[in-house]
Short mmCIF file of C-alpha atoms in Angstrom, two decimals:
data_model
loop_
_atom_site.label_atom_id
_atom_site.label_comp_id
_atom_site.label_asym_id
_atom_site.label_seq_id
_atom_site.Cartn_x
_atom_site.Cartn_y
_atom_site.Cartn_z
CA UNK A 1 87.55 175.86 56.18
CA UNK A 2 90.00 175.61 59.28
CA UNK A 3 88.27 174.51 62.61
CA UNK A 4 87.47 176.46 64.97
CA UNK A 5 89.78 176.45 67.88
CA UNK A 6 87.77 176.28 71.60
CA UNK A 7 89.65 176.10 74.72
CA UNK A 8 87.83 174.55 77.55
CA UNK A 9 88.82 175.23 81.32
CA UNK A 10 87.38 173.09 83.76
CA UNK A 11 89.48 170.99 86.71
CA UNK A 12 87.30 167.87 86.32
CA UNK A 13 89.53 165.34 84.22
CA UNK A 14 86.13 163.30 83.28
CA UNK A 15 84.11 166.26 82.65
CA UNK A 16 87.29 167.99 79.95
CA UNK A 17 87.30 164.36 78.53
CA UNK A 18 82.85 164.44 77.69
CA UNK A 19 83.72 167.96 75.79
CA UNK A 20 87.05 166.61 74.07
CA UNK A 21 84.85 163.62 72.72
CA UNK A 22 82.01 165.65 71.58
CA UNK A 23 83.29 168.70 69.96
CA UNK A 24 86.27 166.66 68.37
CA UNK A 25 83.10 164.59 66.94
CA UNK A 26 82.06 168.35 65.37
CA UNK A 27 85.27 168.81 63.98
CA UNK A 28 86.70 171.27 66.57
CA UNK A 29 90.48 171.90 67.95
CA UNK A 30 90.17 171.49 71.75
CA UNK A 31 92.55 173.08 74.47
CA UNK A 32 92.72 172.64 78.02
CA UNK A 33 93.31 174.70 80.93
CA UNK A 34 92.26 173.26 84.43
CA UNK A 35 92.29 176.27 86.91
CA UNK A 36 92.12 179.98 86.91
CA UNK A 37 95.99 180.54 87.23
CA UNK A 38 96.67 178.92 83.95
CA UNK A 39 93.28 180.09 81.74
CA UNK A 40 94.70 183.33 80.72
CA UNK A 41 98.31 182.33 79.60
CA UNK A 42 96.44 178.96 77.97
CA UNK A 43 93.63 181.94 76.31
CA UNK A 44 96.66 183.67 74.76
CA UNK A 45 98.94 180.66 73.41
CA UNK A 46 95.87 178.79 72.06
CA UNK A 47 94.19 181.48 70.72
CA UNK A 48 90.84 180.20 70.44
CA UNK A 49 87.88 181.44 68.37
CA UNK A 50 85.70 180.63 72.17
CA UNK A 51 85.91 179.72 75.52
CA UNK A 52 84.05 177.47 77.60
CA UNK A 53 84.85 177.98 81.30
CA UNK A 54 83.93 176.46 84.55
CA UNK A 55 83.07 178.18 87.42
CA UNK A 56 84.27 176.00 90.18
CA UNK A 57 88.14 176.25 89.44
CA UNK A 58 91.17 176.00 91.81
CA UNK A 59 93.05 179.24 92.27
CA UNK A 60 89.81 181.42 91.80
CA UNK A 61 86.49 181.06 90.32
CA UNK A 62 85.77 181.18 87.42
CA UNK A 63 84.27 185.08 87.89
CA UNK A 64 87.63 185.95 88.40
CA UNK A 65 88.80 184.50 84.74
CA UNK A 66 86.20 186.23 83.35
CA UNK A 67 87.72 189.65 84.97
CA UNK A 68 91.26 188.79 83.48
CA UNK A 69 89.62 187.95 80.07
CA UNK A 70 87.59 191.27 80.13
CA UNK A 71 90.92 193.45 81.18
CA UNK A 72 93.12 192.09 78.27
CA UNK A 73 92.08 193.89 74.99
CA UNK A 74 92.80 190.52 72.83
CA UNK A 75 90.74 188.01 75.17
CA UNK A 76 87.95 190.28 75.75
CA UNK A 77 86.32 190.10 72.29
CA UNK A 78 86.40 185.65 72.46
CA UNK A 79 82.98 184.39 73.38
CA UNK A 80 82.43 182.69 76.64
CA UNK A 81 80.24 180.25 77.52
CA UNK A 82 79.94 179.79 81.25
CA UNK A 83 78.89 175.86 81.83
CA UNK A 84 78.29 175.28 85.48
CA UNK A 85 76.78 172.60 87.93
CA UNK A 86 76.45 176.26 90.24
CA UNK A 87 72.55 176.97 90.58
CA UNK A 88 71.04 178.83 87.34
CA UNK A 89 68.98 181.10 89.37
CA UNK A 90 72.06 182.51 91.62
CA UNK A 91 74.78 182.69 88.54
CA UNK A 92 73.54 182.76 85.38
CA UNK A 93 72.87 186.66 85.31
CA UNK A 94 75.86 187.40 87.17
CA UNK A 95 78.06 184.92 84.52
CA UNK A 96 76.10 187.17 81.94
CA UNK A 97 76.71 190.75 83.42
CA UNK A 98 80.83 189.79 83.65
CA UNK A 99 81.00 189.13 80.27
CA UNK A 100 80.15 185.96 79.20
CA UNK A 101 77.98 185.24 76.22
CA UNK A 102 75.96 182.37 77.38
CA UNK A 103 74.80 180.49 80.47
CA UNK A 104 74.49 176.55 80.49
CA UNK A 105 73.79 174.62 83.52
CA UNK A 106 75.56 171.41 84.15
CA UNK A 107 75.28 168.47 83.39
CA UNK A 108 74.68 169.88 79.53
CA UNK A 109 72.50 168.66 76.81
CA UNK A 110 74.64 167.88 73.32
CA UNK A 111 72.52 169.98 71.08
CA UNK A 112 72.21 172.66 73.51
CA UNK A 113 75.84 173.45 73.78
CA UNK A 114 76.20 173.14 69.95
CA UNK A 115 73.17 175.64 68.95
CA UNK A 116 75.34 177.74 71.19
CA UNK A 117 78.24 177.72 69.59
CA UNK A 118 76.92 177.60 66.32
CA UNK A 119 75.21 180.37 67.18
CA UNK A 120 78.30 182.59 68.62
CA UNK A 121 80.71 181.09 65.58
CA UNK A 122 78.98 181.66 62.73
CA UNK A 123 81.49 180.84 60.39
CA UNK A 124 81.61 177.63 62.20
CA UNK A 125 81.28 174.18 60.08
CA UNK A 126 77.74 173.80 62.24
CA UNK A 127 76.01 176.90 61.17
CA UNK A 128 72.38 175.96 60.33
CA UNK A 129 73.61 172.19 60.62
CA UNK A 130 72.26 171.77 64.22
CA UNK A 131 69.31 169.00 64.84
CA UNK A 132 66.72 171.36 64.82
CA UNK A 133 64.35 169.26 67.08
CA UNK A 134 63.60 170.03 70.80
CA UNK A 135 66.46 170.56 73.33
CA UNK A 136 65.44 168.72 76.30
CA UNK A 137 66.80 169.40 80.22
CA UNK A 138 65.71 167.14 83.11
CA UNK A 139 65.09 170.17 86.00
CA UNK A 140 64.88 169.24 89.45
CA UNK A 141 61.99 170.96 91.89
CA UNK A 142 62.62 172.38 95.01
CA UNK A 143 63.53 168.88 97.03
CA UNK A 144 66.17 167.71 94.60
CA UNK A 145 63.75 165.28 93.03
CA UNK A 146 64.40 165.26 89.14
CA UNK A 147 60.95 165.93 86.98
CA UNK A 148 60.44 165.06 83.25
CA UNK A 149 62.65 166.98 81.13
CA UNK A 150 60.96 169.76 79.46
CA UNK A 151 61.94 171.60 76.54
CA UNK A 152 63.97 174.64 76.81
CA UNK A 153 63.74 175.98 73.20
CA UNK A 154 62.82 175.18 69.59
CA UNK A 155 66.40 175.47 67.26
CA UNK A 156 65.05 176.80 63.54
#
């Protein structure tokens, strides 16, 4: 089975770098774009089987990628998954309603992001291979002060 080809378009250098390292580790291609000018032309020369995208890019958010990707018949079918430091609350419906097929709040648990994409590349080497313990996420309360991390969901 080829690998599954996922282009990643975020501006942070270090951040691009943490998902090069762990999706290479899954046996996945990785492109790069690293602002919203470039994510469509990078989109349709890399051609990848999904997308994870930033909000917070240079040259336009990252709602604005997710317009271009929606308007061109060939991008518009690749999943997204929006991965974001940007409040949960405030985007993650709005990410949702423009298209994309999942919401993951920065910074990102492992196993979270790859139930994800195993679960919107189902062809994908990681089908049904995914830890299936508990995803945990540290959330903070309303003062910034991080609590326990508490489990989001149970993979089967």
């Amino acid at each position: 089975m080829s690998s599954n080809r996922i282009l990643i378009i975020e501006d942070d250098a270090d951040v691009r770098l943490g998902y090069h390292i762990l999706l290479k580790s899954h046996g996945f291609l990785t492109f790069f774009a690293v602002d919203s000018i470039s994510a469509v032309s990078e989109a349709r020369k890399s051609q990848p089987d999904l997308i994870i995208l930033d909000l917070g890019l240079p040259g336009g958010d990252g709602f604005v990628v997710l317009d271009r990707f929606r308007a061109n018949t060939y991008l518009a079918v690749i999943p997204v998954i929006v991965v974001s430091a940007r409040g949960v609350h405030a985007y993650k419906q709005r990410s949702l309603d423009a298209g994309a097929a999942a919401y993951v709040q920065k910074p990102w648990d492992d196993r979270e992001l790859l139930a994800i994409i195993a679960g919107l590349l189902p062809a994908s080497h990681l089908a049904g291979k995914v830890d299936a313990g508990p995803v945990l996420r540290a959330t903070s309360d309303a003062t910034g002060q991080m609590n326990k991390p508490a489990p989001l969901f149970r993979i089967s």
